[in-house]
Short mmCIF file of C-alpha atoms and ligand atoms in Angstrom, two decimals:
data_model
loop_
_atom_site.label_atom_id
_atom_site.label_comp_id
_atom_site.label_asym_id
_atom_site.label_seq_id
_atom_site.Cartn_x
_atom_site.Cartn_y
_atom_site.Cartn_z
CA MET A 1 86.71 107.41 64.30
CA ALA A 2 89.25 110.20 64.98
CA PRO A 3 92.84 109.11 64.32
CA GLU A 4 95.03 108.35 67.34
CA PRO A 5 97.12 111.40 68.36
CA ALA A 6 100.85 111.19 67.63
CA LYS A 7 102.75 110.47 70.85
CA VAL A 8 105.75 112.66 71.73
CA LEU A 9 108.23 111.69 74.44
CA VAL A 10 109.58 114.58 76.53
CA VAL A 11 112.73 113.68 78.47
CA GLY A 12 112.66 115.79 81.66
CA ARG A 13 109.68 116.61 83.82
CA SER A 14 110.29 119.26 86.48
CA GLY A 15 112.99 121.40 84.81
CA GLN A 16 112.37 124.91 83.49
CA VAL A 17 111.86 123.96 79.86
CA ALA A 18 110.20 120.62 80.61
CA SER A 19 107.64 122.41 82.80
CA ALA A 20 107.09 125.16 80.24
CA LEU A 21 106.43 122.53 77.57
CA ARG A 22 103.47 121.41 79.68
CA ALA A 23 101.92 124.89 79.57
CA ALA A 24 102.62 125.44 75.85
CA ALA A 25 99.93 125.39 73.18
CA TRP A 26 100.11 122.05 71.33
CA PRO A 27 98.20 121.08 68.21
CA GLY A 28 95.42 118.60 68.97
CA PHE A 29 97.05 115.83 66.96
CA LEU A 30 99.98 115.60 69.41
CA ALA A 31 99.93 113.86 72.81
CA LEU A 32 102.96 114.57 74.98
CA GLU A 33 104.31 112.33 77.75
CA TRP A 34 106.92 113.53 80.23
CA ARG A 35 109.56 111.32 81.84
CA GLY A 36 111.50 112.64 84.84
CA ARG A 37 114.86 111.20 85.75
CA GLU A 38 113.29 108.68 88.15
CA SER A 39 111.51 106.96 85.26
CA LEU A 40 114.03 107.64 82.47
CA ASP A 41 117.62 108.28 83.55
CA LEU A 42 119.81 109.67 80.78
CA ARG A 43 122.82 108.12 82.53
CA ARG A 44 121.49 104.68 81.49
CA PRO A 45 121.86 104.45 77.69
CA GLU A 46 120.25 101.00 77.49
CA ALA A 47 117.12 102.29 79.32
CA VAL A 48 117.05 105.28 76.97
CA ALA A 49 117.23 103.02 73.91
CA GLU A 50 114.48 100.77 75.31
CA ALA A 51 112.18 103.74 76.08
CA VAL A 52 112.52 105.14 72.56
CA ARG A 53 112.19 101.75 70.87
CA THR A 54 109.09 100.57 72.68
CA GLY A 55 107.02 103.74 73.10
CA GLY A 56 105.48 104.06 69.64
CA TRP A 57 106.61 107.70 69.55
CA ALA A 58 106.28 110.10 66.65
CA ALA A 59 109.09 112.30 68.00
CA VAL A 60 111.31 112.90 71.05
CA ILE A 61 112.12 116.21 72.79
CA ASN A 62 115.16 116.22 75.06
CA ALA A 63 114.53 118.92 77.67
CA ALA A 64 116.82 117.22 80.21
CA ALA A 65 120.40 118.13 81.02
CA TYR A 66 122.96 118.38 83.79
CA THR A 67 122.77 122.20 84.15
CA GLN A 68 124.85 122.99 87.24
CA VAL A 69 127.60 124.85 85.46
CA ASP A 70 130.05 125.24 88.36
CA ARG A 71 129.46 121.83 89.89
CA ALA A 72 130.11 120.21 86.49
CA GLU A 73 133.79 121.15 86.88
CA THR A 74 134.09 118.52 89.63
CA GLU A 75 131.15 116.18 88.84
CA ARG A 76 132.51 115.51 85.38
CA GLU A 77 131.33 111.92 85.05
CA ASP A 78 127.74 112.84 85.80
CA ALA A 79 127.74 115.88 83.52
CA TRP A 80 129.24 113.82 80.69
CA ALA A 81 126.79 110.95 81.15
CA VAL A 82 123.74 113.24 81.09
CA ASN A 83 124.87 115.82 78.54
CA ARG A 84 126.93 113.73 76.13
CA ASN A 85 126.15 110.02 76.47
CA GLY A 86 122.39 110.35 77.12
CA PRO A 87 121.77 112.50 74.02
CA ALA A 88 124.01 110.14 72.00
CA ALA A 89 121.78 107.20 72.98
CA LEU A 90 118.64 109.22 72.29
CA ALA A 91 119.86 110.24 68.84
CA GLU A 92 120.93 106.71 67.84
CA SER A 93 117.58 105.32 68.99
CA CYS A 94 115.60 108.05 67.22
CA GLY A 95 117.64 107.43 64.07
CA ARG A 96 116.85 103.71 64.26
CA ALA A 97 113.15 104.41 64.87
CA GLY A 98 113.06 106.98 62.05
CA ILE A 99 111.62 109.74 64.25
CA PRO A 100 112.83 113.32 64.75
CA LEU A 101 114.71 114.42 67.87
CA ILE A 102 114.56 117.96 69.20
CA HIS A 103 117.50 118.59 71.51
CA LEU A 104 118.32 121.70 73.56
CA SER A 105 121.78 123.16 73.89
CA THR A 106 123.57 126.22 75.10
CA ASP A 107 125.46 129.44 74.35
CA TYR A 108 128.18 128.01 76.63
CA ALA A 109 129.28 125.88 73.66
CA PHE A 110 131.11 129.06 72.54
CA ASP A 111 134.12 130.66 74.21
CA GLY A 112 132.64 134.17 74.01
CA THR A 113 135.62 135.82 72.33
CA LYS A 114 133.76 136.76 69.13
CA ALA A 115 132.91 140.47 68.85
CA GLU A 116 129.55 139.95 67.12
CA ALA A 117 126.58 137.68 67.87
CA TYR A 118 127.20 133.96 67.37
CA VAL A 119 125.67 132.26 64.32
CA GLU A 120 125.02 128.52 64.06
CA THR A 121 128.03 127.89 61.82
CA ASP A 122 130.55 129.46 64.22
CA ALA A 123 133.03 126.96 65.63
CA VAL A 124 132.32 125.81 69.17
CA ASN A 125 135.10 126.15 71.73
CA PRO A 126 133.67 125.74 75.22
CA ALA A 127 135.36 127.45 78.16
CA SER A 128 133.87 125.14 80.84
CA PHE A 129 133.31 121.42 81.35
CA TYR A 130 129.54 121.98 81.23
CA GLY A 131 130.00 123.71 77.86
CA LEU A 132 132.23 120.88 76.64
CA SER A 133 129.73 118.20 77.70
CA LYS A 134 126.91 120.06 75.92
CA ALA A 135 128.98 120.70 72.77
CA GLU A 136 129.93 117.00 72.61
CA GLY A 137 126.26 116.13 73.21
CA GLU A 138 125.37 118.24 70.17
CA ALA A 139 128.04 116.47 68.09
CA ALA A 140 126.71 113.07 69.18
CA VAL A 141 123.17 114.08 68.22
CA ARG A 142 124.37 115.13 64.76
CA ASP A 143 126.24 111.81 64.37
CA GLY A 144 123.29 109.77 65.69
CA THR A 145 120.53 111.00 63.40
CA ALA A 146 120.09 113.34 60.48
CA ALA A 147 116.53 114.06 61.64
CA HIS A 148 117.57 116.32 64.52
CA VAL A 149 116.83 119.89 65.49
CA ILE A 150 119.29 121.33 68.00
CA VAL A 151 117.98 124.51 69.63
CA ARG A 152 120.77 126.48 71.29
CA THR A 153 119.47 128.97 73.81
CA SER A 154 120.78 131.22 76.59
CA TRP A 155 120.16 132.68 80.06
CA VAL A 156 116.93 130.75 80.66
CA PHE A 157 114.42 131.94 83.28
CA SER A 158 110.98 130.79 84.40
CA PRO A 159 108.80 130.73 87.51
CA VAL A 160 110.12 127.23 88.36
CA GLY A 161 113.52 125.72 89.09
CA THR A 162 116.75 127.57 89.65
CA ASN A 163 117.49 130.64 87.58
CA PHE A 164 118.86 134.19 87.72
CA VAL A 165 115.45 135.86 88.17
CA LYS A 166 114.56 133.72 91.19
CA THR A 167 118.06 134.11 92.64
CA MET A 168 117.86 137.92 92.32
CA LEU A 169 114.47 138.04 94.05
CA ARG A 170 115.76 135.82 96.87
CA LEU A 171 118.94 137.86 97.35
CA GLY A 172 116.94 141.08 97.03
CA ARG A 173 114.87 139.99 100.02
CA GLU A 174 118.04 139.29 102.04
CA ARG A 175 120.43 142.12 101.17
CA LYS A 176 120.49 145.89 100.69
CA GLU A 177 123.14 145.79 97.94
CA LEU A 178 123.87 143.27 95.18
CA ARG A 179 127.11 143.30 93.18
CA ILE A 180 126.41 141.92 89.70
CA VAL A 181 128.73 141.19 86.76
CA ASP A 182 128.46 143.79 84.00
CA ASP A 183 130.94 142.60 81.37
CA GLN A 184 129.24 139.35 80.26
CA ARG A 185 126.54 139.91 77.66
CA GLY A 186 123.74 137.63 76.51
CA ARG A 187 120.09 137.30 75.61
CA PRO A 188 117.79 136.31 78.49
CA THR A 189 115.20 133.79 77.36
CA ALA A 190 111.90 132.75 78.93
CA ALA A 191 111.42 128.98 79.15
CA ALA A 192 107.85 129.62 77.97
CA ASP A 193 109.18 131.13 74.74
CA ILE A 194 111.51 128.16 74.18
CA ALA A 195 108.54 125.81 74.69
CA ASP A 196 106.50 127.80 72.19
CA ALA A 197 109.34 127.63 69.64
CA VAL A 198 109.76 123.87 70.17
CA SER A 199 106.02 123.32 69.74
CA ARG A 200 106.00 125.25 66.47
CA ILE A 201 109.07 123.43 65.15
CA LEU A 202 107.64 120.02 65.97
CA ALA A 203 104.24 120.82 64.48
CA ALA A 204 105.94 121.99 61.26
CA LEU A 205 108.13 118.86 61.07
CA LEU A 206 105.35 116.37 61.76
CA THR A 207 102.91 117.93 59.30
CA GLY A 208 105.55 118.02 56.57
CA LYS A 209 105.43 121.82 56.43
CA SER A 210 109.16 121.98 57.12
CA ASP A 211 112.18 119.76 56.74
CA GLY A 212 114.27 122.31 58.62
CA PHE A 213 116.65 119.98 60.43
CA GLY A 214 119.97 121.11 61.86
CA THR A 215 121.09 123.63 64.45
CA PHE A 216 119.17 126.79 65.35
CA HIS A 217 119.71 129.62 67.81
CA PHE A 218 116.72 130.84 69.81
CA ALA A 219 116.89 133.55 72.50
CA GLY A 220 114.84 136.49 73.75
CA ALA A 221 115.11 139.64 71.61
CA GLY A 222 117.62 142.18 72.89
CA ALA A 223 120.96 141.71 74.64
CA THR A 224 122.05 142.86 78.06
CA SER A 225 124.57 142.14 80.83
CA TRP A 226 123.77 140.25 84.05
CA HIS A 227 123.82 143.67 85.73
CA GLY A 228 121.34 145.08 83.19
CA PHE A 229 119.20 141.96 83.63
CA ALA A 230 119.22 142.39 87.43
CA ARG A 231 118.29 146.07 87.23
CA GLU A 232 115.36 145.28 84.95
CA ILE A 233 114.21 142.48 87.27
CA PHE A 234 114.04 144.88 90.22
CA ARG A 235 112.53 147.70 88.14
CA GLN A 236 109.69 145.46 87.05
CA ALA A 237 109.41 143.71 90.42
CA ALA A 238 109.00 147.10 92.13
CA LEU A 239 106.12 147.90 89.78
CA ARG A 240 104.48 144.72 91.10
CA GLY A 241 104.92 145.71 94.74
CA PHE A 242 108.34 144.18 95.54
CA ALA A 243 110.03 146.33 98.22
CA PRO A 244 112.52 147.39 99.39
CA VAL A 245 114.54 147.25 96.15
CA PRO A 246 118.27 146.62 96.73
CA ALA A 247 121.02 148.75 95.17
CA VAL A 248 122.49 146.89 92.16
CA THR A 249 126.19 147.66 91.66
CA ALA A 250 128.09 146.74 88.48
CA ILE A 251 131.27 144.67 88.91
CA PRO A 252 133.66 143.02 86.40
CA THR A 253 133.85 139.23 86.00
CA SER A 254 137.30 139.39 87.64
CA ALA A 255 135.62 140.50 90.89
CA TYR A 256 133.32 137.43 90.92
CA PRO A 257 135.48 134.33 90.41
CA THR A 258 133.58 131.08 89.74
CA PRO A 259 134.84 127.50 89.26
CA ALA A 260 133.60 127.47 85.62
CA ARG A 261 134.57 130.17 83.14
CA ARG A 262 131.65 131.91 81.40
CA PRO A 263 131.75 133.40 77.89
CA ILE A 264 132.08 137.21 77.88
CA ASN A 265 129.94 137.33 74.75
CA SER A 266 126.99 134.92 74.90
CA VAL A 267 124.84 136.74 72.36
CA LEU A 268 123.19 134.34 69.90
CA ASP A 269 122.07 135.45 66.45
CA THR A 270 118.54 134.13 65.82
CA THR A 271 118.17 135.04 62.14
CA ARG A 272 118.11 131.41 60.99
CA ILE A 273 115.13 130.26 63.09
CA GLU A 274 113.28 133.42 62.04
CA ARG A 275 113.94 132.67 58.36
CA VAL A 276 113.36 128.90 58.34
CA TYR A 277 110.50 128.60 60.84
CA GLY A 278 109.14 132.17 61.01
CA ILE A 279 109.78 132.13 64.78
CA VAL A 280 110.52 135.70 65.85
CA PRO A 281 111.58 136.05 69.51
CA ARG A 282 109.80 138.67 71.62
CA ARG A 283 111.67 141.15 73.83
CA TRP A 284 113.09 139.46 76.91
CA GLU A 285 111.76 142.33 79.07
CA ASP A 286 108.18 141.48 78.02
CA ALA A 287 108.66 137.80 78.81
CA LEU A 288 110.25 138.75 82.14
CA GLY A 289 107.08 140.62 83.09
CA GLU A 290 105.05 137.42 82.79
CA THR A 291 107.50 135.49 84.94
CA LEU A 292 107.45 138.22 87.59
CA ASP A 293 103.65 138.16 87.58
CA ALA A 294 103.96 134.58 88.79
CA LEU A 295 106.79 135.23 91.27
CA VAL A 296 106.06 138.59 92.92
CA ARG A 297 102.89 138.61 94.93
CA PRO A 298 101.78 142.04 96.11
CA ALA A 299 100.33 140.37 99.22
CA GLU A 300 103.80 139.06 100.09
CA SER A 301 105.46 142.47 99.84
CA THR A 302 102.67 144.05 101.91
CA ALA A 303 103.25 141.40 104.57
CA ARG A 304 106.99 142.17 104.55
CA LYS A 305 106.33 145.87 105.09
CA GLU A 306 104.08 145.00 108.03
CA VAL A 307 106.87 142.92 109.59
CA MET A 308 109.40 145.70 109.09
CA ARG A 309 107.31 148.38 110.78
N1 NAP B 1 119.26 127.12 82.41
C1 NAP B 1 119.87 127.90 81.52
O1 NAP B 1 120.17 129.08 81.78
C2 NAP B 1 120.20 127.36 80.16
C3 NAP B 1 120.92 128.17 79.27
C4 NAP B 1 121.20 127.68 77.99
C5 NAP B 1 120.77 126.42 77.63
N2 NAP B 1 120.11 125.64 78.51
C6 NAP B 1 119.71 124.29 78.09
O2 NAP B 1 118.29 124.22 78.09
C7 NAP B 1 117.89 122.87 78.41
C8 NAP B 1 116.87 122.88 79.53
O3 NAP B 1 117.47 123.47 80.67
P1 NAP B 1 116.61 123.84 81.97
O4 NAP B 1 117.07 125.19 82.40
O5 NAP B 1 115.17 123.57 81.73
O6 NAP B 1 117.21 122.77 83.00
P2 NAP B 1 116.80 122.50 84.51
O7 NAP B 1 115.70 123.42 84.93
O8 NAP B 1 118.04 122.43 85.29
O9 NAP B 1 116.15 121.04 84.41
C9 NAP B 1 116.96 119.95 84.12
C10 NAP B 1 116.07 118.80 83.65
O10 NAP B 1 116.95 117.74 83.35
C11 NAP B 1 116.44 116.56 83.94
N3 NAP B 1 117.55 115.68 84.29
C12 NAP B 1 118.66 115.96 85.02
N4 NAP B 1 119.41 114.85 85.16
C13 NAP B 1 118.77 113.87 84.48
C14 NAP B 1 119.05 112.50 84.25
N5 NAP B 1 120.13 111.89 84.75
N6 NAP B 1 118.17 111.80 83.50
C15 NAP B 1 117.05 112.37 83.00
N7 NAP B 1 116.73 113.65 83.20
C16 NAP B 1 117.59 114.39 83.94
C17 NAP B 1 115.69 117.01 85.16
O11 NAP B 1 114.82 115.96 85.45
P3 NAP B 1 113.62 115.97 86.52
O12 NAP B 1 112.46 116.52 85.74
O13 NAP B 1 113.44 114.58 86.93
O14 NAP B 1 114.06 116.88 87.63
C18 NAP B 1 115.08 118.32 84.68
O15 NAP B 1 113.83 118.08 84.03
C19 NAP B 1 119.18 122.12 78.72
O16 NAP B 1 119.58 121.44 77.56
C20 NAP B 1 120.18 123.22 79.04
O17 NAP B 1 121.50 122.80 78.78
C21 NAP B 1 119.78 126.09 79.77
#
């Protein structure tokens, strides 16, 4: 008889990364189960502990987070409960069960004042409450279990959920000109590529091919500004029939005030994950093309032209 597959709990169901994990290639010996917030609420530590203790899991992936960066400035309790206390409970329970935890975190743990790309050993110093809640979540995961992999990523996009690519396409349909910040730099990252990295990390850990625990940076290859990102979105969208393309004007951060401060430099150095796991990120522009294939339908743009005639 074939051995039972190893069960993996994914916390989060409909988010960008949680959804991408569903489409990722998984080795046949793993069976993943997703829990959305309605069935496993990270704000309830005792429910989290119970779910980890009783599931017979071989590993846990935490793809869930409170991700509304500006709203976190006022909804502090919620952001803290989901981003700090939930992961703390997950890590403690995984530690007790003796199973690895893969946890996702963010470039917003850094203040963005460094001139070069951030490496894993750089000190965190978040500039926003969201960043603080995520940085403290990371710390709690490290305290809770040695068998953790924290994957810090940045500027996530995918065909689902809320993200910069979808926002640009929506605004592009509504306006002739978009004014986009040009002095914050980062590495756009496809949720599909994060899912692929997580799948490879977990497979390596569970087959004993790696004991690479700790913190890793993973982000799409190449850095740009939000303005550069927007221009590339519309360049590639136009190739897929999106029209008319809005003018994209560069503005400084000072001209676009937001409740939460963002790091000026969000660029993550990914050398460590390349060295330890052999995971080499692809160009973010290539990954963007795949996302736009799913989001820009030539039929839709043809219909818009008809309406405009
Ligand atoms: N988005 C970015 O640009 C970005 C950048 C850097 C790092 N990250 C990190 O990457 C990870 C994934 O982000 P994402 O973009 O995939 O997020 P997302 O699309 O906003 O999805 C958030 C997920 O969190 C779940 N969730 C929210 N509140 C919850 C609660 N109380 N209990 C349980 N689950 C809850 C949601 O559950 P449901 O499935 O039930 O809706 C959803 O699956 C996060 O750790 C985030 O901090 C994101």
